[in-house]
Amino acid sequence: MSVALPVDAQQSSSLWGDAWWRLRRNRAALAGLIFLSVIVVVALLTPLLAPYAYEEQRLALGASGPSAAHWLGTDVLGRDMLTRIMYGGRVSLLVGFVATAVALLIGVLYGAVAGYVGGRVDAVMMRFVDILYALPFMIFIILLLVIFGQSMLLLFIAIGAVEWLTMARIVRGQVQNIRRQEFVEAAVSMGLGPWTIIRRHVIPNTLGPVIVYTTLTIPSVMLLEAFLSFLGLGVQPPQSSWGLLISYGVETMEEFPWLLVYPGLALTLTLFALNFLGDGLRDALDPQSASGRGGS
Amino acid sequence: MALLEVEGLTVSFRSRYGQVTAVDNVSFSVTEGETLAIVGESGSGKSVTCYSLLQLLPRPPASIEAGTALFNELDLLRLSERELRKVRGSEIAMVFQDPMTSLNPYLSIGSQLIEPLQLHHGCGRREALQKAVVALKEVGIDRPQTRISDYPHQLSGGMRQRVMIAMALIAEPRLLIADEPTTALDVTVQAQILQLLKRIQQQRQLTVIFISHDLAVVAEIADRVLVMHQGQVVEAGSCSEVLQRPQQQYTRDLLAAVPRGAKQKTATEVAPALLRVSQLSTWFAGSGGSFFGAEAAPNKAVDDVSFEVRRGEIVGLVGESGSGKSTTGRSVLQLLPQTAGLVEFDGVNLSQLKRYQMQQMRRRMQMIFQDPYASLNPRMTVYECLAEPLLHHGLAVRGSAMAQVLQLMDDVGLARAGIRKYPHEFSGGQRQRIAIGRAIATRPEFIVADEPVSALDVTIQSQILELLLALVEQHNLSMLFISHDLAVVRKLCDRVLVMRAGKLVESGAVEAVYANPQHPYTKTLLAALPQLAAVP
């Protein structure tokens, strides 16, 4: 191979650049990514795309099955299911992504610092996590909502504040392993400061488990939202979300199965796509994975 | 009479690049009661050959393509899993390289020892335990009755290897396969284990296949030698014949790579001191201290050590594992906090520096680590790895670092085409070149090299040593070279420091110390050094 050739193509060579290159070769992950992008675009454009307004009721219609006018049928109040699912998706995706992002950000940073610094700092930080674990989280969330009133923002914060605990523990365990490795010591001996080391050397090496756990967190956050909404603590009717639609659908499952099937399908497909994407990302971010670049 | 007769053994592996032949038409035989050494570099197929005899390779990806291996009239390669289980352990036993990972940490050594007896010989527990005690005694373990209930972590590396040997021998096999059994051990322990193997081999008239990359070790133990290279047998013959009158070029190269003799050019005596270490102590808090509780007695890893390193000089620091030599190196670089003493670098007291001053000072003093598999971030390409120190210390700007990185790669002998690759795509020797490139990137004046060649094959080792020597001369570097290998130190260093249990026991010019060691410990170390005597 000529010596000059690889150099040009290399300017952008980095973990993320290579990860993107590898991800594009993983068909399942790519399909998941495309599906999610479509879902997100639809959610963003829902007010323009939705066939009906979401509060529009036709009581006379009642719960009717799929038809030309209402592709996915209508619910007991005669509201168009497709519209409800589209609007519900906005809430579910927002809660799923934002609350998970909050959990991810806090959890990774907190866990990385605790694991990297170690010693008493670690002990104090992790005992704090233990204390939060021990708080019954429903009471915690209800307290928050009672004190500050109901709002979507608070819902994100409340859910994120619960979900980051496990993330912090996972990351801390990983970091404790990584910081004992020689390449971290090599970075110290190079004169790098602790933040640079955490950012460049430690966190990238914790990504595998973090991504897997993230793909598990998103669905559990969506279900948590449904649960809170069901109790009247989350989004309020006539607003809805996938989780809420499903839990209403369950009640009328025997008479009107489409009220359960379609929102369930929307949630399931999204979670499938997320899992494929998560697996793909985990492999793509690991240069040693089998699908990695061959001898170049 | 031949106990084992291998004919035309061919083993291949399925890989991403297609089918790769690891062992190519290998034939050899082992006579009852002899020791056959299989010598070669990593990747030469020496281990694969032996593992395939017991069908220990995972299949797939491995597959045995052709060949026979007659042992006792049985073709080992065609036995079913059930028949094999009768052979493994009771007829043919193995000793592995790493005694830590090949013992189960959750079982006492006693229960691991009696397992093969209960399995193969149908012994009762009590009888098996008695045999285990005898076996431990045979391999030279003190107080075997009490030791038998110990767990692996309570034993030292050498003891663990003794236990492994006892375990291999307890079912009285006829053939013992030892895969680099002393590579992970200190030189004095290695000498003891070699002696033990030799004694047991003679007492029991045992047949041994000894896999090694170290010709000096092989010279001590083998009757016959088989040299392997790239899956093929290059040369075979009696030990003295092969080592003294090698017929093939490859064997000669292998022999030439064994570190021997002294450094060609020694540094000038008059150079000023760059690093001055006086009464350095590094203690670790004893284990057992709890969050609030009082701390246990400290472990004095480095205790009152003083030395200096002059400009352009390579100083060897030798000692066994646990002697505190690595801790000394790390304390000098302030990677570990020193408990007491003074480390002066170019007249600056390092422990007085503020954190950011120290971070800047690190540009001038770097480290090379032992394990090139652990010292490189697996998620950074060669470019990122080499550019990081340059960018961090402002020696290059983003976008223009490429030329400097390529220059570095040339300096350490890495092909430029590999710049985008990740560490796992390189061999151990190439990885160590990356690590060296990273260390010299900032043009430091002083480098601590912590066993930089111990994890490498002998031929790669000699290449890396040459690279280090060239770099030291080219950049007028000073180096603290930490090693347990006295032959390497002699080849590379101007002066030598000998450490034991945290203390400096001897120091002086290399030739003076080697010719006339003063301290008994130095004498022991030198006596334990395996010698490749009278080789052309």
Coordinates of N, CA and C in Angstrom, one line a residue, chain A residues 1 3 6-7 9-11 13-15 18 22 120 123 182-183 185-186 188-194 200-201 204-205 285-288 290 292-296, chain B residues 16-17 290-291 330 335 355 359 362 365-367 369-371 374-381 384 388-389 392-393 402 406 416-417 419-422 424-425 438:
Chain A
M1 N 0.8 -1.2 0.0 CA 0.0 0.0 0.0 C 0.9 1.2 0.0
V3 N 2.2 5.0 0.8 CA 2.2 5.6 2.1 C 1.3 6.8 2.2
P6 N -3.4 6.4 2.8 CA -4.3 6.3 3.9 C -4.3 7.7 4.6
V7 N -3.3 8.5 4.5 CA -3.2 9.7 5.3 C -4.4 10.7 5.0
A9 N -7.4 10.1 3.9 CA -8.7 9.7 4.4 C -8.8 9.7 5.9
Q10 N -7.7 10.2 6.5 CA -7.6 10.0 7.9 C -7.9 11.1 8.8
Q11 N -8.1 12.3 8.2 CA -8.1 13.5 9.0 C -9.2 13.4 10.1
S13 N -10.3 10.7 11.5 CA -10.3 9.5 12.1 C -10.4 9.6 13.7
S14 N -11.5 9.2 14.2 CA -11.6 9.2 15.7 C -12.6 8.1 16.0
L15 N -12.8 7.8 17.3 CA -13.7 6.8 17.7 C -15.1 7.0 17.1
D18 N -15.2 6.6 13.3 CA -15.1 5.1 12.9 C -16.4 4.4 13.3
R22 N -18.8 2.1 11.0 CA -19.1 0.7 11.3 C -20.7 0.6 11.5
R120 N -12.6 8.1 49.9 CA -13.7 8.6 50.7 C -14.7 9.3 49.9
A123 N -16.9 6.8 48.6 CA -17.7 6.2 49.6 C -18.9 7.1 50.0
E182 N -3.3 0.5 32.8 CA -2.1 1.3 32.6 C -2.3 2.4 31.7
F183 N -3.2 2.3 30.8 CA -3.3 3.5 29.8 C -3.8 4.7 30.6
E185 N -2.9 5.4 33.7 CA -1.6 5.9 34.3 C -0.8 6.6 33.3
A186 N -0.7 6.0 32.1 CA 0.0 6.6 31.0 C -0.5 8.0 30.7
V188 N -1.9 10.0 32.9 CA -1.5 10.9 34.0 C 0.0 11.2 33.8
S189 N 0.8 10.3 33.4 CA 2.2 10.5 33.2 C 2.5 11.4 32.0
M190 N 1.5 11.6 31.2 CA 1.6 12.5 30.0 C 1.4 13.9 30.5
G191 N 0.8 14.1 31.7 CA 0.5 15.4 32.2 C -0.9 15.8 32.0
L192 N -1.8 14.9 31.6 CA -3.2 15.3 31.4 C -3.9 15.5 32.8
G193 N -4.8 16.4 32.8 CA -5.6 16.6 34.1 C -6.7 15.6 34.2
P194 N -7.2 15.5 35.4 CA -8.2 14.5 35.7 C -9.5 14.6 34.8
R200 N -11.6 11.7 28.0 CA -11.0 11.1 26.8 C -10.7 9.6 27.0
H201 N -10.3 9.2 28.2 CA -9.8 7.9 28.3 C -10.8 7.0 29.1
P204 N -15.2 6.9 27.3 CA -15.3 6.1 26.1 C -15.2 4.6 26.4
N205 N -14.5 4.3 27.4 CA -14.3 2.8 27.6 C -15.5 2.2 28.5
L285 N -19.0 1.2 18.7 CA -18.1 1.9 19.5 C -17.0 1.1 20.1
D286 N -17.0 -0.2 19.8 CA -15.9 -1.1 20.3 C -15.1 -1.5 19.1
P287 N -13.9 -0.9 19.0 CA -13.0 -1.1 17.8 C -12.7 -2.6 17.7
Q288 N -12.8 -3.3 18.9 CA -12.4 -4.7 18.8 C -13.5 -5.7 18.4
A290 N -16.2 -7.8 16.3 CA -15.8 -8.6 15.1 C -16.2 -7.9 13.8
G292 N -15.5 -5.0 13.1 CA -14.6 -3.9 12.9 C -14.0 -3.9 11.6
R293 N -13.2 -2.8 11.3 CA -12.5 -2.6 10.1 C -11.5 -3.7 10.0
G294 N -11.4 -4.3 8.8 CA -10.4 -5.3 8.6 C -9.1 -4.6 8.3
G295 N -8.0 -5.3 8.2 CA -6.7 -4.8 8.0 C -6.5 -3.5 7.3
S296 N -7.5 -2.8 6.9 CA -7.6 -1.6 6.1 C -6.9 -1.6 4.8
Chain B
R16 N -11.4 -13.8 10.2 CA -12.1 -12.8 9.3 C -11.4 -12.8 7.9
Y17 N -10.1 -13.2 7.9 CA -9.4 -13.1 6.6 C -9.4 -14.5 5.9
S290 N -10.7 0.5 57.8 CA -12.1 0.7 57.3 C -12.3 2.2 57.1
F291 N -13.6 2.6 56.8 CA -13.9 3.9 56.5 C -13.5 4.9 57.6
R330 N 7.5 4.8 39.7 CA 6.3 5.6 39.7 C 6.4 6.7 40.7
L335 N 3.8 9.6 40.1 CA 2.6 9.0 39.8 C 2.0 8.4 41.1
R355 N 0.1 21.3 41.3 CA -0.4 20.3 40.3 C -0.2 20.7 38.9
Q359 N 2.1 19.0 36.0 CA 1.6 18.5 34.7 C 2.4 19.1 33.6
R362 N 5.7 17.1 33.3 CA 5.6 15.8 32.8 C 6.0 15.7 31.3
M365 N 9.5 14.3 31.4 CA 9.7 13.0 31.9 C 8.6 12.1 31.6
Q366 N 8.9 11.0 31.0 CA 7.8 10.1 30.5 C 8.0 8.7 31.0
M367 N 7.0 7.9 30.7 CA 7.1 6.5 31.2 C 6.7 5.5 30.0
F369 N 5.4 1.5 29.7 CA 4.9 0.5 30.6 C 5.2 -0.9 30.1
Q370 N 5.0 -1.8 31.1 CA 5.3 -3.2 30.8 C 4.4 -3.8 29.7
D371 N 3.1 -3.7 30.0 CA 2.2 -4.5 29.2 C 1.6 -3.6 28.1
A374 N -2.2 -3.3 27.9 CA -3.0 -2.6 28.9 C -2.6 -1.1 28.8
S375 N -1.5 -0.7 28.2 CA -1.1 0.7 28.4 C -1.5 1.5 27.2
L376 N -2.3 1.0 26.3 CA -2.8 1.8 25.2 C -4.4 1.7 25.3
N377 N -4.9 2.9 25.2 CA -6.4 3.0 25.2 C -7.0 2.3 24.0
P378 N -7.8 1.2 24.3 CA -8.3 0.4 23.2 C -9.2 1.2 22.2
R379 N -9.7 2.3 22.6 CA -10.6 3.1 21.7 C -9.9 4.3 21.1
M380 N -8.6 4.3 21.1 CA -7.9 5.4 20.4 C -7.0 4.8 19.3
T381 N -7.1 5.5 18.1 CA -6.2 5.0 17.0 C -4.8 5.4 17.3
E384 N -4.5 9.2 17.2 CA -5.0 9.9 18.4 C -4.0 9.7 19.6
E388 N -2.1 13.0 21.0 CA -2.6 13.5 22.3 C -1.5 14.3 23.1
P389 N -0.3 13.7 23.3 CA 0.7 14.4 24.1 C 1.1 15.7 23.4
H392 N -1.6 18.2 23.7 CA -1.8 18.6 25.1 C -0.8 19.6 25.5
H393 N 0.5 19.4 25.1 CA 1.5 20.3 25.6 C 1.8 21.4 24.6
M402 N -0.5 15.9 12.0 CA -0.3 14.7 11.2 C 1.2 14.4 10.8
L406 N 3.5 11.2 11.9 CA 4.1 10.3 10.9 C 5.6 10.2 11.2
R416 N 3.7 3.5 8.3 CA 2.8 4.7 8.3 C 1.4 4.3 8.0
A417 N 1.2 3.2 7.2 CA -0.1 2.8 6.8 C -1.0 2.4 8.1
I419 N -1.6 4.1 10.7 CA -1.9 5.2 11.5 C -3.4 5.3 12.0
R420 N -4.3 4.7 11.2 CA -5.7 4.7 11.6 C -6.1 3.5 12.4
K421 N -5.2 2.6 12.6 CA -5.6 1.4 13.2 C -5.7 1.5 14.7
Y422 N -6.4 0.6 15.3 CA -6.5 0.6 16.8 C -5.5 -0.4 17.4
H424 N -5.5 -3.1 19.1 CA -5.7 -4.5 19.0 C -5.4 -5.1 17.7
E425 N -5.2 -4.2 16.7 CA -4.8 -4.7 15.3 C -3.3 -4.9 15.2
R438 N 4.6 7.3 21.9 CA 3.9 8.2 22.8 C 4.8 8.8 23.9

